mmCIF file of C-alpha atoms in Angstrom:
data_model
loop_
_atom_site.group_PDB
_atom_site.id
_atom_site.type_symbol
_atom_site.label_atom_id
_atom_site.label_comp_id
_atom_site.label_asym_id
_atom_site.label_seq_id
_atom_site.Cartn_x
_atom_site.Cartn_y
_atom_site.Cartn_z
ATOM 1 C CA UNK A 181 92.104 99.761 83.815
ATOM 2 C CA UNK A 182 88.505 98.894 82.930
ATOM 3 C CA UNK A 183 85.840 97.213 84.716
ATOM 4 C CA UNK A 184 85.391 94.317 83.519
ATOM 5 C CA UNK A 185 82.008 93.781 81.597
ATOM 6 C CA UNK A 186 79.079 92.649 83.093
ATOM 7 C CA UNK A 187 77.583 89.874 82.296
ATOM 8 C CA UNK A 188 75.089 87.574 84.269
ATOM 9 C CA UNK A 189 77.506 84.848 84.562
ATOM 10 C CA UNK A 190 77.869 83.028 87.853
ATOM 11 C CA UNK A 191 81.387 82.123 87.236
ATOM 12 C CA UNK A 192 82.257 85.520 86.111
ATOM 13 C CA UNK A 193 81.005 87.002 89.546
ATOM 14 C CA UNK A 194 82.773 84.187 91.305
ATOM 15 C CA UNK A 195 85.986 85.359 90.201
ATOM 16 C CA UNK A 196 85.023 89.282 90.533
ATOM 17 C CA UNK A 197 83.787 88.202 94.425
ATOM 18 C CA UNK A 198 87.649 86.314 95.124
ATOM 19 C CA UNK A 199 89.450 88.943 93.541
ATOM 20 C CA UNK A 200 87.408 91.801 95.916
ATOM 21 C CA UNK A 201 88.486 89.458 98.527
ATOM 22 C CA UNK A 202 92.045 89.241 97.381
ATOM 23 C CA UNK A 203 92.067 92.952 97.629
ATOM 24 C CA UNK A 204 89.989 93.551 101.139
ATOM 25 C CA UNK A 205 92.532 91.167 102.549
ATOM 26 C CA UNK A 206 95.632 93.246 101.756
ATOM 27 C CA UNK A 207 93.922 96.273 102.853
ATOM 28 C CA UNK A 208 91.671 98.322 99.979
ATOM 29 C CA UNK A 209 89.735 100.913 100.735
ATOM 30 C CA UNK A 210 85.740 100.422 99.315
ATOM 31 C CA UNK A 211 86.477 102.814 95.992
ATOM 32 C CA UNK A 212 89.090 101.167 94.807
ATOM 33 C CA UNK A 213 86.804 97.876 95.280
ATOM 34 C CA UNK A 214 84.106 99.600 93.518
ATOM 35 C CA UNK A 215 86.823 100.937 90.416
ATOM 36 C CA UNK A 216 88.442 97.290 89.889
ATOM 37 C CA UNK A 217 85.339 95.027 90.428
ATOM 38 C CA UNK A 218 81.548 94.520 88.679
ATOM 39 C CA UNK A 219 80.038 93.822 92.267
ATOM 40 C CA UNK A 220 77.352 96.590 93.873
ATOM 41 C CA UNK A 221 78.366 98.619 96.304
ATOM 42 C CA UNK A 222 76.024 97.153 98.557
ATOM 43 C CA UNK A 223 77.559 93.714 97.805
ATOM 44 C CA UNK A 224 80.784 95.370 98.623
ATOM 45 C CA UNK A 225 80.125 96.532 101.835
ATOM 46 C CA UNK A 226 78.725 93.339 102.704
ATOM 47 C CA UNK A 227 81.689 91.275 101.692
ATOM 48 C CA UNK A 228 83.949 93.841 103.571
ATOM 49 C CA UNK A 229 81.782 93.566 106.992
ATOM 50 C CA UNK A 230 82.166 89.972 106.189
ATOM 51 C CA UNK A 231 86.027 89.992 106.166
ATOM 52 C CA UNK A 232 87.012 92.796 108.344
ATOM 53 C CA UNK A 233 84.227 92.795 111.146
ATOM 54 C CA UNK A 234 83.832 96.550 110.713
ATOM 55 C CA UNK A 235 82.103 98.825 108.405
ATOM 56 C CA UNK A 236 84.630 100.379 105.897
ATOM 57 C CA UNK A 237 86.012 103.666 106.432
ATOM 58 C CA UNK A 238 83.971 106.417 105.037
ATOM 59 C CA UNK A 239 85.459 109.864 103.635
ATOM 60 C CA UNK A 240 87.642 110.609 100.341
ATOM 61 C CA UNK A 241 91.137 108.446 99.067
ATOM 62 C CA UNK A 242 94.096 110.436 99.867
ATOM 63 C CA UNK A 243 94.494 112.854 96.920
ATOM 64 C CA UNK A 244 97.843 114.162 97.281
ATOM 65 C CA UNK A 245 100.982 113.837 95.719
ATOM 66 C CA UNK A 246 103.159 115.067 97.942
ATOM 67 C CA UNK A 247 102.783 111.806 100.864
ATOM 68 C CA UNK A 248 104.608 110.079 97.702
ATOM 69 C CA UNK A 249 107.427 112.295 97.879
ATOM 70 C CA UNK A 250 108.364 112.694 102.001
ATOM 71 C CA UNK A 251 111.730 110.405 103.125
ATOM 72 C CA UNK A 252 109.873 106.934 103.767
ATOM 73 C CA UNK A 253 107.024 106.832 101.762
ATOM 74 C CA UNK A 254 109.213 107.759 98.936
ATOM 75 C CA UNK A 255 111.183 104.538 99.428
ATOM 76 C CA UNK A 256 108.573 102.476 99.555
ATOM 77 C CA UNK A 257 106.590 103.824 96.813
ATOM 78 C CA UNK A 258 109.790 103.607 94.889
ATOM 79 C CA UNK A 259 110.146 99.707 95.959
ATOM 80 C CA UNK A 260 106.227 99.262 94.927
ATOM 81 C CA UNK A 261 106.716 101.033 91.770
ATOM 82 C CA UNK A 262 109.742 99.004 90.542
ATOM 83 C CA UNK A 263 108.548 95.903 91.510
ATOM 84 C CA UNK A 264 105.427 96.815 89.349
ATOM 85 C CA UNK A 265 107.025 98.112 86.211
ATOM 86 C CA UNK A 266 108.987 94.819 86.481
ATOM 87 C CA UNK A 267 106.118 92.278 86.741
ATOM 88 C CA UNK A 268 104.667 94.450 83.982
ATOM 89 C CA UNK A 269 107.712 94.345 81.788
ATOM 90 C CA UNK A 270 108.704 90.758 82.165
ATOM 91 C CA UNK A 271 106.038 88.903 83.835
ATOM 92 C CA UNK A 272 102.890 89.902 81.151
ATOM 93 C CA UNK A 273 100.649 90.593 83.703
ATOM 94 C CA UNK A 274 98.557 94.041 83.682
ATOM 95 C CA UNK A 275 95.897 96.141 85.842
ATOM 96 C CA UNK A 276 94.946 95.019 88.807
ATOM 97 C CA UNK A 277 96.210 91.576 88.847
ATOM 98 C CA UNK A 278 99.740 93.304 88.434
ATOM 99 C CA UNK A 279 98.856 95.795 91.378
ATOM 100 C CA UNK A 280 97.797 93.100 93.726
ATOM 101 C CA UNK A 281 100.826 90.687 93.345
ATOM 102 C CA UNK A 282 103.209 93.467 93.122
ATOM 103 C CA UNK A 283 101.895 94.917 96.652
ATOM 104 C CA UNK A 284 101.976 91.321 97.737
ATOM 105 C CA UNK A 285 105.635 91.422 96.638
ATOM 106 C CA UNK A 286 106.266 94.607 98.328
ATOM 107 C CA UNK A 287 104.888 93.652 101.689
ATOM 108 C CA UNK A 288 107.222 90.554 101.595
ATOM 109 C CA UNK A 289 109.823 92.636 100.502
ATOM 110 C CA UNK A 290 110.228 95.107 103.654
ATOM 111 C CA UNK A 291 109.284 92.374 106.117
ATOM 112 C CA UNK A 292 106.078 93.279 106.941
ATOM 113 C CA UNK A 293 104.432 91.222 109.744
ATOM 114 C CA UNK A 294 100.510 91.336 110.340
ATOM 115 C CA UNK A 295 100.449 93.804 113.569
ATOM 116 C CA UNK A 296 101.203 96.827 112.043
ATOM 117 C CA UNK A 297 100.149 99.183 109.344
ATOM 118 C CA UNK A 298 102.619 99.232 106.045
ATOM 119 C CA UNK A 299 103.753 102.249 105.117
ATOM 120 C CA UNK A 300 102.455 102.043 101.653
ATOM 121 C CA UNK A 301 98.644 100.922 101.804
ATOM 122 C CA UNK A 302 96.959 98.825 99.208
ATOM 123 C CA UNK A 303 94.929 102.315 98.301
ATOM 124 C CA UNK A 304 97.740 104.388 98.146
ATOM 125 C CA UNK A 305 99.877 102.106 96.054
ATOM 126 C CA UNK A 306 96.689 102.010 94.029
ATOM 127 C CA UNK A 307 96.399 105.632 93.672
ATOM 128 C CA UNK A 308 100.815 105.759 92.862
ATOM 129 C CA UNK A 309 99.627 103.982 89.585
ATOM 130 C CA UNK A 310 97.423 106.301 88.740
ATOM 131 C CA UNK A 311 99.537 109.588 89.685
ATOM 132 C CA UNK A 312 102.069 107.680 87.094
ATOM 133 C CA UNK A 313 99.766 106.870 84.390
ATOM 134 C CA UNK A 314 98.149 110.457 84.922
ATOM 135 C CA UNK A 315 101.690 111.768 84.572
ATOM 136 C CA UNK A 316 101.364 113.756 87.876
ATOM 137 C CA UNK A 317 104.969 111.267 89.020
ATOM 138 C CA UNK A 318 107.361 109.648 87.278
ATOM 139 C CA UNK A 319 110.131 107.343 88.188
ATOM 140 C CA UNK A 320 113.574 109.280 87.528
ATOM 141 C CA UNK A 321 117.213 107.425 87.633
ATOM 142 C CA UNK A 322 119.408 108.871 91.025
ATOM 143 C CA UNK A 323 123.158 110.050 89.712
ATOM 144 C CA UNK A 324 124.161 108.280 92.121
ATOM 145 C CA UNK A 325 122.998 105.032 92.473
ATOM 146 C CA UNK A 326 121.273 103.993 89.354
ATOM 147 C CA UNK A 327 118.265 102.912 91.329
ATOM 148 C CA UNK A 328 114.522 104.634 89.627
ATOM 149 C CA UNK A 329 112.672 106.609 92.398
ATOM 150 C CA UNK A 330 109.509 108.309 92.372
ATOM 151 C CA UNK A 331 109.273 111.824 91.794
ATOM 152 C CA UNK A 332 106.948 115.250 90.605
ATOM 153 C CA UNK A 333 106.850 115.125 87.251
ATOM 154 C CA UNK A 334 106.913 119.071 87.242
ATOM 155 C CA UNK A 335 109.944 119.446 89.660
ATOM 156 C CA UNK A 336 113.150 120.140 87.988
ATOM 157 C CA UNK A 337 115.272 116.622 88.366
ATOM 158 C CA UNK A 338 118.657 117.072 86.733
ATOM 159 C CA UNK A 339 121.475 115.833 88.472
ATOM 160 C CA UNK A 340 119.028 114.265 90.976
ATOM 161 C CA UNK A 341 119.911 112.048 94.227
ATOM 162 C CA UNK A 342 117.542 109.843 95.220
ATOM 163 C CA UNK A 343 116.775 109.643 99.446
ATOM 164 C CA UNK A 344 119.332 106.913 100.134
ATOM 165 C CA UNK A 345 122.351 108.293 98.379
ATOM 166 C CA UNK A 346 121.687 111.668 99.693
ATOM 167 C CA UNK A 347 119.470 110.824 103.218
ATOM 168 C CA UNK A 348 118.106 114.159 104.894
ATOM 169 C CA UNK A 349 119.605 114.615 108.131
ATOM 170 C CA UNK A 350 116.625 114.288 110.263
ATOM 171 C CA UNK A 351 115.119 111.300 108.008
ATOM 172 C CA UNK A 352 113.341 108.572 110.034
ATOM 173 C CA UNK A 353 114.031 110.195 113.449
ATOM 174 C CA UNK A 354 110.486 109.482 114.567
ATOM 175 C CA UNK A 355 109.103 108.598 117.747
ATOM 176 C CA UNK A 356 107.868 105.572 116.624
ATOM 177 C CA UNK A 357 111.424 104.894 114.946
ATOM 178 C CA UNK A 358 112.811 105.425 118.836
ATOM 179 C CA UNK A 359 110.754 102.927 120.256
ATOM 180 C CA UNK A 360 112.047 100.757 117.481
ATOM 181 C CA UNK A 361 115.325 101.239 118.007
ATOM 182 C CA UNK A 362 114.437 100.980 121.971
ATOM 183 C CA UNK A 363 112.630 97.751 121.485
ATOM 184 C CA UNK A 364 115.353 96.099 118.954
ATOM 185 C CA UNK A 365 118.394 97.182 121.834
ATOM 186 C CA UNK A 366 116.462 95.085 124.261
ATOM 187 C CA UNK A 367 115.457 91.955 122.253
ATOM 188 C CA UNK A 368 119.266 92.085 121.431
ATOM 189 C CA UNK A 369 120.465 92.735 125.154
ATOM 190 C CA UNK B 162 137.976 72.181 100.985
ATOM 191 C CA UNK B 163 139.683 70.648 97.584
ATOM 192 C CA UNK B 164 138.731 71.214 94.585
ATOM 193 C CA UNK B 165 136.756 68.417 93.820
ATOM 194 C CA UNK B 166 134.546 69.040 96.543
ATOM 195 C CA UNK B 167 134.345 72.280 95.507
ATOM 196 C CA UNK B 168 133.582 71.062 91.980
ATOM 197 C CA UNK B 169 130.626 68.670 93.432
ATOM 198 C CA UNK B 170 129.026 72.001 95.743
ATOM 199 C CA UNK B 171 128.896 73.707 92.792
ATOM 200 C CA UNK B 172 127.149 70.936 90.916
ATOM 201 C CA UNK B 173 125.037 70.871 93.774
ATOM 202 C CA UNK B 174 124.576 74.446 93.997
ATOM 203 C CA UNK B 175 123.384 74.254 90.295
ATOM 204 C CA UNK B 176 120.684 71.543 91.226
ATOM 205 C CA UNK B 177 119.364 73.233 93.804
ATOM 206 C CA UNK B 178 118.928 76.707 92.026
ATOM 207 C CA UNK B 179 117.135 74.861 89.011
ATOM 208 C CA UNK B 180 114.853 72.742 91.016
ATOM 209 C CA UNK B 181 114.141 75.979 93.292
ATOM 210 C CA UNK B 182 113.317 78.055 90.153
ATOM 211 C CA UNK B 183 111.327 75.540 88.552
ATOM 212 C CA UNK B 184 109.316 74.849 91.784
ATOM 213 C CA UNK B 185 108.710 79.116 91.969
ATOM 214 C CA UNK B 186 107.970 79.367 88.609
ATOM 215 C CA UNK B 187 105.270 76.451 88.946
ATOM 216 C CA UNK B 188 103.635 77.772 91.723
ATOM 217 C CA UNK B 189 103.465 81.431 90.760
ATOM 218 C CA UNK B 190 104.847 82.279 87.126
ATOM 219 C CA UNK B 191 105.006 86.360 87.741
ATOM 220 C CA UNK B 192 106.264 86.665 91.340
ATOM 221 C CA UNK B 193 109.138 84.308 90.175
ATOM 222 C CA UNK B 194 109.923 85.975 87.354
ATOM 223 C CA UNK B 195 110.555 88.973 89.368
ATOM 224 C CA UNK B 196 112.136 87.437 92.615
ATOM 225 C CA UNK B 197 114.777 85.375 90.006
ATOM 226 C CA UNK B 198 115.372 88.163 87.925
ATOM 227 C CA UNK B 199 114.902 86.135 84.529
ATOM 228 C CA UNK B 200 112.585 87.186 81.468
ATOM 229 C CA UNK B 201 109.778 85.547 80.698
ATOM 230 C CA UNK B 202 111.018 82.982 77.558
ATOM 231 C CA UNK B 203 113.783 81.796 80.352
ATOM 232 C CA UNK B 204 110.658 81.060 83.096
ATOM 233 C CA UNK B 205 108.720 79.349 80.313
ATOM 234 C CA UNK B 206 111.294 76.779 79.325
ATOM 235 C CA UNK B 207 112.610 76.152 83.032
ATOM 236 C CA UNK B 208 109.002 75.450 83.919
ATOM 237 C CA UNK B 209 108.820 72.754 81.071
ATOM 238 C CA UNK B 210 112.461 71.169 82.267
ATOM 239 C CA UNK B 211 111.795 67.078 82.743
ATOM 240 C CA UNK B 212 114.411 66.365 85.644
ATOM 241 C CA UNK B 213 116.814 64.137 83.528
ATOM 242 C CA UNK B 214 116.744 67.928 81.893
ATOM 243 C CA UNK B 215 117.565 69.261 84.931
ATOM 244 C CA UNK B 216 120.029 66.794 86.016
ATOM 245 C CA UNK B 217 122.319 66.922 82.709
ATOM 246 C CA UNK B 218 121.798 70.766 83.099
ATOM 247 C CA UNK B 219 123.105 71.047 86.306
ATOM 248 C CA UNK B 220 125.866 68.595 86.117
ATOM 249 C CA UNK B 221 128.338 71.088 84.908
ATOM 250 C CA UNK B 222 131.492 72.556 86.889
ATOM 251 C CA UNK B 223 131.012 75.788 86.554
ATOM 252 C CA UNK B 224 127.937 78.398 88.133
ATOM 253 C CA UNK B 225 124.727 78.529 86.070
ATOM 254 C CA UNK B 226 123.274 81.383 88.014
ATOM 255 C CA UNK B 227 125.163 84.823 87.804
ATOM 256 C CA UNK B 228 125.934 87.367 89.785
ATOM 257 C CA UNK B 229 123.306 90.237 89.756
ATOM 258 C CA UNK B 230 124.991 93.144 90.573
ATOM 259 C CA UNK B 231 127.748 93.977 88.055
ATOM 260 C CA UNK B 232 128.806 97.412 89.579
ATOM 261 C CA UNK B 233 131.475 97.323 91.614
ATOM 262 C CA UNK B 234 130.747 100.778 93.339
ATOM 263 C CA UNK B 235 126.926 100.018 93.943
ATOM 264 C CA UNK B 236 127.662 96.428 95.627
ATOM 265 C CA UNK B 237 130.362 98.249 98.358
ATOM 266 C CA UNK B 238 127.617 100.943 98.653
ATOM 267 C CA UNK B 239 125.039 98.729 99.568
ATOM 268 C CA UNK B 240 127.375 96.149 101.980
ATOM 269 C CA UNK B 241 128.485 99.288 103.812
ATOM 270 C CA UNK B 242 125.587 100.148 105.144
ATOM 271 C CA UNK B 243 126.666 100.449 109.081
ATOM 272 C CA UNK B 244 123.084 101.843 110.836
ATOM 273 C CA UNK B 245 120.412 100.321 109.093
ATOM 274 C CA UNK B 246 119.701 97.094 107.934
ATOM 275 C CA UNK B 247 116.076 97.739 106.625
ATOM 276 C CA UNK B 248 117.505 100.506 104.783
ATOM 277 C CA UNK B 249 119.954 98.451 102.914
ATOM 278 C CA UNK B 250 117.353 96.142 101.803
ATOM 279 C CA UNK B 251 114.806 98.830 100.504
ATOM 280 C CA UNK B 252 117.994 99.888 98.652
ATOM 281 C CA UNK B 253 119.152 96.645 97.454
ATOM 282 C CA UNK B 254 115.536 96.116 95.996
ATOM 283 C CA UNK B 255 114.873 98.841 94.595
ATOM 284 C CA UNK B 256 118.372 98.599 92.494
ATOM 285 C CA UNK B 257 117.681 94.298 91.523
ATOM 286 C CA UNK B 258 113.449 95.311 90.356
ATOM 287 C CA UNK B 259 115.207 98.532 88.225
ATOM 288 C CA UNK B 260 117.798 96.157 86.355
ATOM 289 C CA UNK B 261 116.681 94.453 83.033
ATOM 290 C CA UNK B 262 115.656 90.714 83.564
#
């Protein structure tokens, strides 16, 4: 991924401006803004207030590999990833561009309505790409199913089972999955 | 149903899919390359179908569109699902996006 080069052309910073915009909408974090576009940071921040209403969040990006490994996020970092390596494979489209539509695929993909917080961010599926091209993950094939999940690229994966042929017997027995459940039993009732 | 009928749904079935893909594939090449599961020669030449294309194309008895899971023991898998329905779809996509277009 390279930033693209800057030149002093208006139509050039047109398209970096809609594609910051493209990505503040589904949720980036201001680094990944400043990585993927040409605009200032000042610009940035500007653009975000614009958008959002709020000043962006300040502090590091989640740096950790593990979060990509625990039940849920595993799933949907696995759906994220294979929807990217697809549009990648088939579709000829590359860096960011890729990124974006395959997170807009993903949110489609698990039903995601506006109120609540994915489970995979923008930033974080951002960062997935990275741990993969890095070579800190990798996608390995379940014995089971067939299906490519994401895993450590340093953990020993023969005869491996991804987290929906083999589910952990506590997986997903949140609070918040509770209140699901609760709310789904009375819409139903 | 007899199996004329049956004969015309499926002709109907055909039109439908090709005018569906084509529309996809006009408005948004990659995302309906992915969500039909077709490489990227097979989007390019559906996108350039004139409809008297499309009509001769899809006025054939049998299915144009196939199947996409070819694995007997995945498919029950995945329809068995009894507790979760979200899961079964995270599943589901996770097997389509991993097969080859």
């Amino acid at each position: 991924m390279e930033k693209a080069n800057v030149k002093k052309s208006v139509v050039a910073e047109a398209e970096q401006i809609q594609l910051a915009i493209q990505m503040i909408k589904l949720g980036a974090r201001l680094q990944l803004l400043e990585a993927q576009t040409s605009l200032s940071r000042e610009r940035l921040i500007k653009l975000y207030k614009e958008l959002k209403g709020v000043s962006p969040p300040k502090g590091m990006l989640p740096f950790s590999t593990d979060w990509f490994l625990t039940w849920q996020p595993n799933i949907h970092s696995s759906i994220f990833m294979n929807i990217y390596n697809y549009l990648v494979e088939h579709a000829d489209v590359k860096d960011i561009t890729a990124i974006i539509k395959a997170y807009s695929l993903y949110l489609q993909q698990i039903g995601h309505d506006s109120d609540d917080e994915p489970v995979l961010s923008m930033t974080r599926a951002w960062t997935l790409v990275r741990f993969i091209e890095s070579k800190m993950l990798k996608l390995h094939t379940c014995s089971c199913c067939g299906g490519k999940f994401v895993v450590n690229a340093y953990d020993l994966n023969q005869n491996y089972y991804c987290n929906l042929c083999h589910i952990p017997s506590r997986a997903g027995k949140t609070k918040k999955a509770k209140e699901m459940t609760y709310k789904m039993v009375t819409v139903a009732a | 149903m007899n199996e004329n009928e049956m004969m015309s749904e499926i002709r109907d079935a055909n039109l439908n899919y090709l005018m569906l893909a084509q529309q996809m594939i006009r408005a948004d090449k990659a995302t309906a390359i992915f969500r039909l599961g077709i490489s990227k020669d097979i989007a390019d030449l559906l996108e350039g179908l004139s409809n008297l294309q499309i009509l001769k194309l899809a006025s054939n008895n049998m299915m144009l569109a196939r199947f996409r899971f070819e694995d007997g023991a995945i498919l029950s898998m995945l329809t068995d699902y009894t507790k979760d329905r979200a899961l079964a779809n995270s599943h589901t996509a996770i097997l389509l996006s991993g097969q080859e277009a």
